[in-house]
mmCIF file of C-alpha atoms in Angstrom:
data_model
loop_
_atom_site.group_PDB
_atom_site.id
_atom_site.type_symbol
_atom_site.label_atom_id
_atom_site.label_comp_id
_atom_site.label_asym_id
_atom_site.label_seq_id
_atom_site.Cartn_x
_atom_site.Cartn_y
_atom_site.Cartn_z
ATOM 1 C CA ASN A 1 14.803 1.318 -13.301
ATOM 2 C CA ALA A 2 11.637 -0.767 -13.371
ATOM 3 C CA GLY A 3 8.871 -0.076 -10.931
ATOM 4 C CA VAL A 4 6.562 -2.662 -9.449
ATOM 5 C CA MET A 5 5.518 -5.117 -12.114
ATOM 6 C CA GLN A 6 2.336 -7.098 -12.204
ATOM 7 C CA ASN A 7 1.125 -9.650 -14.692
ATOM 8 C CA PRO A 8 -1.122 -10.302 -16.287
ATOM 9 C CA ARG A 9 -2.703 -6.869 -16.611
ATOM 10 C CA HIS A 10 -6.056 -8.433 -17.478
ATOM 11 C CA LEU A 11 -7.225 -11.912 -16.611
ATOM 12 C CA VAL A 12 -10.506 -13.572 -17.509
ATOM 13 C CA ARG A 13 -11.532 -16.752 -15.703
ATOM 14 C CA ARG A 14 -14.687 -18.810 -15.679
ATOM 15 C CA ARG A 15 -16.362 -19.592 -12.390
ATOM 16 C CA GLY A 16 -14.574 -22.435 -10.646
ATOM 17 C CA GLN A 17 -11.207 -21.886 -12.297
ATOM 18 C CA GLU A 18 -8.025 -20.749 -10.543
ATOM 19 C CA ALA A 19 -6.486 -17.288 -10.901
ATOM 20 C CA ARG A 20 -2.793 -16.613 -10.359
ATOM 21 C CA LEU A 21 -1.610 -13.040 -10.105
ATOM 22 C CA ARG A 22 2.073 -12.204 -10.064
ATOM 23 C CA CYS A 23 3.969 -9.290 -8.613
ATOM 24 C CA SER A 24 7.639 -8.380 -8.830
ATOM 25 C CA PRO A 25 8.659 -5.649 -6.369
ATOM 26 C CA MET A 26 10.800 -2.657 -7.184
ATOM 27 C CA LYS A 27 14.520 -3.187 -7.085
ATOM 28 C CA GLY A 28 15.751 -2.870 -3.526
ATOM 29 C CA HIS A 29 12.312 -3.615 -2.033
ATOM 30 C CA SER A 30 11.776 -6.783 -0.027
ATOM 31 C CA HIS A 31 8.272 -6.127 1.325
ATOM 32 C CA VAL A 32 5.168 -6.811 -0.732
ATOM 33 C CA TYR A 33 1.525 -5.917 -0.083
ATOM 34 C CA TRP A 34 -1.646 -6.942 -1.922
ATOM 35 C CA TYR A 35 -4.737 -4.793 -2.133
ATOM 36 C CA ARG A 36 -8.086 -5.328 -3.801
ATOM 37 C CA GLN A 37 -10.257 -2.611 -5.330
ATOM 38 C CA LEU A 38 -13.940 -3.482 -5.538
ATOM 39 C CA PRO A 39 -16.375 -0.985 -7.066
ATOM 40 C CA GLU A 40 -18.470 -0.435 -3.955
ATOM 41 C CA GLU A 41 -15.849 -1.120 -1.278
ATOM 42 C CA GLY A 42 -12.827 0.855 -2.432
ATOM 43 C CA LEU A 43 -9.263 -0.168 -1.860
ATOM 44 C CA LYS A 44 -8.746 -2.770 0.853
ATOM 45 C CA PHE A 45 -5.615 -4.365 2.221
ATOM 46 C CA MET A 46 -5.341 -8.109 1.825
ATOM 47 C CA VAL A 47 -1.887 -9.386 2.839
ATOM 48 C CA TYR A 48 1.650 -8.273 3.660
ATOM 49 C CA LEU A 49 4.624 -10.523 2.905
ATOM 50 C CA GLN A 50 8.361 -10.542 3.209
ATOM 51 C CA LYS A 51 10.523 -13.092 1.466
ATOM 52 C CA GLU A 52 9.240 -16.576 2.496
ATOM 53 C CA ASN A 53 7.070 -15.098 5.280
ATOM 54 C CA ILE A 54 3.480 -13.952 5.581
ATOM 55 C CA ILE A 55 3.535 -11.078 8.084
ATOM 56 C CA ASP A 56 -0.080 -9.967 8.094
ATOM 57 C CA GLU A 57 -2.967 -11.671 6.277
ATOM 58 C CA SER A 58 -5.755 -10.050 8.263
ATOM 59 C CA GLY A 59 -7.441 -8.790 5.088
ATOM 60 C CA MET A 60 -7.433 -12.056 3.200
ATOM 61 C CA PRO A 61 -10.710 -13.996 2.812
ATOM 62 C CA LYS A 62 -10.445 -17.148 4.874
ATOM 63 C CA GLU A 63 -11.153 -19.491 2.007
ATOM 64 C CA ARG A 64 -9.864 -19.858 -1.548
ATOM 65 C CA PHE A 65 -7.304 -17.080 -1.276
ATOM 66 C CA SER A 66 -3.598 -17.613 -0.612
ATOM 67 C CA ALA A 67 -0.380 -15.645 -1.145
ATOM 68 C CA GLU A 68 3.296 -16.409 -1.185
ATOM 69 C CA PHE A 69 6.574 -14.603 -1.752
ATOM 70 C CA PRO A 70 9.234 -17.251 -2.363
ATOM 71 C CA LYS A 71 12.949 -16.779 -1.942
ATOM 72 C CA GLU A 72 13.303 -16.611 -5.690
ATOM 73 C CA GLY A 73 10.730 -15.201 -8.065
ATOM 74 C CA PRO A 74 7.689 -13.007 -7.818
ATOM 75 C CA SER A 75 4.987 -12.860 -5.181
ATOM 76 C CA ILE A 76 1.885 -14.840 -6.180
ATOM 77 C CA LEU A 77 -1.717 -14.214 -5.152
ATOM 78 C CA ARG A 78 -3.753 -17.338 -5.850
ATOM 79 C CA ILE A 79 -7.523 -17.485 -5.956
ATOM 80 C CA GLN A 80 -9.004 -20.957 -6.205
ATOM 81 C CA GLN A 81 -12.461 -21.717 -7.550
ATOM 82 C CA VAL A 82 -13.142 -18.114 -8.505
ATOM 83 C CA VAL A 83 -16.650 -16.684 -8.183
ATOM 84 C CA ARG A 84 -18.145 -13.602 -9.836
ATOM 85 C CA GLY A 85 -17.617 -11.616 -6.618
ATOM 86 C CA ASP A 86 -13.864 -11.998 -7.050
ATOM 87 C CA SER A 87 -13.991 -9.727 -10.102
ATOM 88 C CA ALA A 88 -11.917 -6.698 -9.090
ATOM 89 C CA ALA A 89 -8.645 -4.920 -9.611
ATOM 90 C CA TYR A 90 -5.828 -6.430 -7.577
ATOM 91 C CA PHE A 91 -2.900 -4.177 -6.802
ATOM 92 C CA CYS A 92 0.493 -5.117 -5.516
ATOM 93 C CA ALA A 93 2.708 -2.614 -3.704
ATOM 94 C CA SER A 94 6.270 -2.855 -2.473
ATOM 95 C CA SER A 95 8.404 -0.965 -0.016
ATOM 96 C CA ARG A 96 11.693 -0.935 1.760
ATOM 97 C CA ILE A 97 11.696 -1.689 5.435
ATOM 98 C CA PRO A 98 8.463 -0.200 6.855
ATOM 99 C CA GLY A 99 8.678 2.188 9.755
ATOM 100 C CA LEU A 100 11.691 4.093 8.584
ATOM 101 C CA ALA A 101 11.422 7.808 7.973
ATOM 102 C CA ASP A 102 11.284 7.435 4.209
ATOM 103 C CA TYR A 103 8.981 4.470 3.979
ATOM 104 C CA GLU A 104 6.462 4.515 1.123
ATOM 105 C CA GLN A 105 4.478 1.874 -0.728
ATOM 106 C CA TYR A 106 4.752 2.005 -4.496
ATOM 107 C CA PHE A 107 2.074 0.301 -6.522
ATOM 108 C CA GLY A 108 2.099 -1.744 -9.631
ATOM 109 C CA PRO A 109 -0.376 -1.180 -12.514
ATOM 110 C CA GLY A 110 -2.789 -3.769 -11.153
ATOM 111 C CA THR A 111 -4.392 -6.917 -12.521
ATOM 112 C CA ARG A 112 -8.030 -6.645 -13.595
ATOM 113 C CA LEU A 113 -9.687 -9.974 -12.911
ATOM 114 C CA THR A 114 -12.979 -10.709 -14.593
ATOM 115 C CA VAL A 115 -14.892 -13.831 -13.657
ATOM 116 C CA THR A 116 -17.494 -14.926 -16.202
ATOM 117 C CA ALA B 1 -9.373 1.893 15.179
ATOM 118 C CA GLN B 2 -8.193 3.876 12.208
ATOM 119 C CA LYS B 3 -10.372 5.519 9.602
ATOM 120 C CA VAL B 4 -10.012 7.948 6.687
ATOM 121 C CA THR B 5 -12.914 10.059 5.487
ATOM 122 C CA GLN B 6 -13.023 11.782 2.147
ATOM 123 C CA ALA B 7 -16.382 13.487 2.275
ATOM 124 C CA GLN B 8 -16.262 14.795 -1.289
ATOM 125 C CA THR B 9 -17.247 11.997 -3.641
ATOM 126 C CA GLU B 10 -17.008 14.004 -6.858
ATOM 127 C CA ILE B 11 -15.735 17.455 -7.696
ATOM 128 C CA SER B 12 -15.981 19.174 -11.050
ATOM 129 C CA VAL B 13 -13.990 22.314 -11.841
ATOM 130 C CA VAL B 14 -13.089 24.310 -14.908
ATOM 131 C CA GLU B 15 -9.455 24.382 -15.958
ATOM 132 C CA LYS B 16 -7.281 26.915 -14.115
ATOM 133 C CA GLU B 17 -9.491 26.890 -11.030
ATOM 134 C CA ASP B 18 -7.942 25.960 -7.691
ATOM 135 C CA VAL B 19 -9.427 22.934 -5.973
ATOM 136 C CA THR B 20 -9.002 21.467 -2.477
ATOM 137 C CA LEU B 21 -9.605 17.809 -1.671
ATOM 138 C CA ASP B 22 -10.454 17.178 1.953
ATOM 139 C CA CYS B 23 -9.190 14.336 4.081
ATOM 140 C CA VAL B 24 -10.005 13.705 7.734
ATOM 141 C CA TYR B 25 -8.443 10.805 9.623
ATOM 142 C CA GLU B 26 -8.977 9.018 12.923
ATOM 143 C CA THR B 27 -6.403 7.126 14.902
ATOM 144 C CA ARG B 28 -5.487 6.567 18.518
ATOM 145 C CA ASP B 29 -1.787 6.180 17.750
ATOM 146 C CA THR B 30 0.624 9.022 18.259
ATOM 147 C CA THR B 31 2.875 7.841 15.441
ATOM 148 C CA TYR B 32 1.307 7.449 12.044
ATOM 149 C CA TYR B 33 1.817 8.206 8.362
ATOM 150 C CA LEU B 34 -0.526 9.952 5.924
ATOM 151 C CA PHE B 35 -0.475 9.560 2.167
ATOM 152 C CA TRP B 36 -2.100 10.807 -1.004
ATOM 153 C CA TYR B 37 -2.355 8.669 -4.145
ATOM 154 C CA LYS B 38 -3.667 9.521 -7.597
ATOM 155 C CA GLN B 39 -5.535 7.047 -9.772
ATOM 156 C CA PRO B 40 -5.888 8.398 -13.329
ATOM 157 C CA PRO B 41 -8.367 6.901 -15.810
ATOM 158 C CA SER B 42 -5.709 4.420 -16.905
ATOM 159 C CA GLY B 43 -6.088 2.778 -13.486
ATOM 160 C CA GLU B 44 -2.683 2.707 -11.900
ATOM 161 C CA LEU B 45 -2.025 4.138 -8.440
ATOM 162 C CA VAL B 46 0.515 6.915 -8.293
ATOM 163 C CA PHE B 47 2.194 7.916 -5.041
ATOM 164 C CA LEU B 48 2.035 11.663 -4.418
ATOM 165 C CA ILE B 49 3.155 12.350 -0.868
ATOM 166 C CA ARG B 50 3.813 10.884 2.584
ATOM 167 C CA ARG B 51 3.634 12.814 5.827
ATOM 168 C CA ASN B 52 4.750 11.657 9.310
ATOM 169 C CA SER B 53 2.674 12.518 12.322
ATOM 170 C CA PHE B 54 5.544 14.335 13.952
ATOM 171 C CA ASP B 55 6.108 16.622 10.978
ATOM 172 C CA GLU B 56 3.337 19.196 10.531
ATOM 173 C CA GLN B 57 5.216 21.271 8.040
ATOM 174 C CA ASN B 58 3.130 21.926 4.958
ATOM 175 C CA GLU B 59 4.527 20.993 1.615
ATOM 176 C CA ILE B 60 4.374 22.451 -1.885
ATOM 177 C CA SER B 61 5.351 20.637 -5.033
ATOM 178 C CA GLY B 62 4.689 22.623 -8.165
ATOM 179 C CA ARG B 63 0.942 23.142 -8.443
ATOM 180 C CA TYR B 64 0.300 20.684 -5.580
ATOM 181 C CA SER B 65 0.247 21.609 -1.906
ATOM 182 C CA TRP B 66 -0.719 19.778 1.256
ATOM 183 C CA ASN B 67 -2.006 21.189 4.539
ATOM 184 C CA PHE B 68 -1.503 18.863 7.514
ATOM 185 C CA GLN B 69 -3.263 19.963 10.732
ATOM 186 C CA LYS B 70 -3.170 17.608 13.715
ATOM 187 C CA SER B 71 -5.544 19.830 15.658
ATOM 188 C CA THR B 72 -8.339 19.029 13.224
ATOM 189 C CA SER B 73 -6.998 15.599 12.104
ATOM 190 C CA SER B 74 -6.947 16.783 8.526
ATOM 191 C CA PHE B 75 -4.573 16.366 5.620
ATOM 192 C CA ASN B 76 -6.005 18.400 2.758
ATOM 193 C CA PHE B 77 -4.658 18.502 -0.791
ATOM 194 C CA THR B 78 -4.852 21.588 -3.004
ATOM 195 C CA ILE B 79 -4.244 21.744 -6.729
ATOM 196 C CA THR B 80 -3.581 25.264 -7.962
ATOM 197 C CA ALA B 81 -4.514 26.237 -11.508
ATOM 198 C CA SER B 82 -5.999 22.828 -12.283
ATOM 199 C CA GLN B 83 -5.426 21.175 -15.637
ATOM 200 C CA VAL B 84 -7.363 18.539 -17.563
ATOM 201 C CA VAL B 85 -4.567 16.039 -16.847
ATOM 202 C CA ASP B 86 -5.381 16.373 -13.137
ATOM 203 C CA SER B 87 -8.660 14.546 -13.740
ATOM 204 C CA ALA B 88 -8.394 11.385 -11.635
ATOM 205 C CA VAL B 89 -9.552 9.771 -8.430
ATOM 206 C CA TYR B 90 -7.488 10.890 -5.471
ATOM 207 C CA PHE B 91 -7.103 8.734 -2.386
ATOM 208 C CA CYS B 92 -6.022 9.753 1.068
ATOM 209 C CA ALA B 93 -4.596 6.944 3.180
ATOM 210 C CA LEU B 94 -3.347 6.310 6.720
ATOM 211 C CA ILE B 95 -0.930 3.874 8.329
ATOM 212 C CA SER B 96 -0.918 3.811 12.096
ATOM 213 C CA SER B 97 -0.868 0.354 13.735
ATOM 214 C CA GLY B 98 0.492 -2.285 11.416
ATOM 215 C CA TYR B 99 1.689 -1.841 7.877
ATOM 216 C CA ALA B 100 -1.474 -1.678 5.819
ATOM 217 C CA LEU B 101 -2.604 1.433 4.019
ATOM 218 C CA ASN B 102 -6.095 2.352 5.162
ATOM 219 C CA PHE B 103 -7.661 4.185 2.252
ATOM 220 C CA GLY B 104 -10.493 6.661 2.102
ATOM 221 C CA LYS B 105 -13.229 6.112 -0.479
ATOM 222 C CA GLY B 106 -11.581 8.543 -2.847
ATOM 223 C CA THR B 107 -12.575 11.806 -4.490
ATOM 224 C CA SER B 108 -13.185 11.818 -8.206
ATOM 225 C CA LEU B 109 -11.917 15.077 -9.718
ATOM 226 C CA LEU B 110 -13.041 16.145 -13.162
ATOM 227 C CA VAL B 111 -11.323 19.136 -14.736
ATOM 228 C CA THR B 112 -13.024 20.420 -17.866
ATOM 229 C CA PRO B 113 -11.542 22.729 -20.466
#
């Protein structure tokens, strides 16, 4: 009865490298959300995906960031050419179909990204 | 526009005291959802409760209780007889238009023995 899984839990990258963060939703959940927690900004929504579709990416930075949720496998948040300002905790959440009476988002343990 | 305000940045109490965490929200939508999440020192986010806008019934779960009042746009969270393990950052969040959780800044609760 696994919950939302994220890996790696900790990731260190040098400036200019790529970071790939993975998220496997809870069993029975087909909707995935990515959030970022920055020390001074709090928790902010980045992107909402269903299988093979990006539904809402209004919170994603316009450059260097991308997300996917393929038909098979986990959701991936990719950050290209990382900069120090990308250092943060990245949380993935999953849910069943949003809008129903019992809709909740359950979070994974997060990936702590450190850019050196 | 939607907004969540948690005016209390930090609260410190002694074990066994009751403590209330305030949450005030803003939204123009008539249908919305309110949430509380707990983030202990280990860093994960733990779901505590969801409330629908059309259900103002208050809820009690063990030492936790929630008071939802649409008239004041508040969704306050009370911990009765606090324990050291309750020490965490607590986030109130809102979903109205769209699917994204809109979080408050969080209240850091420290319970000392």
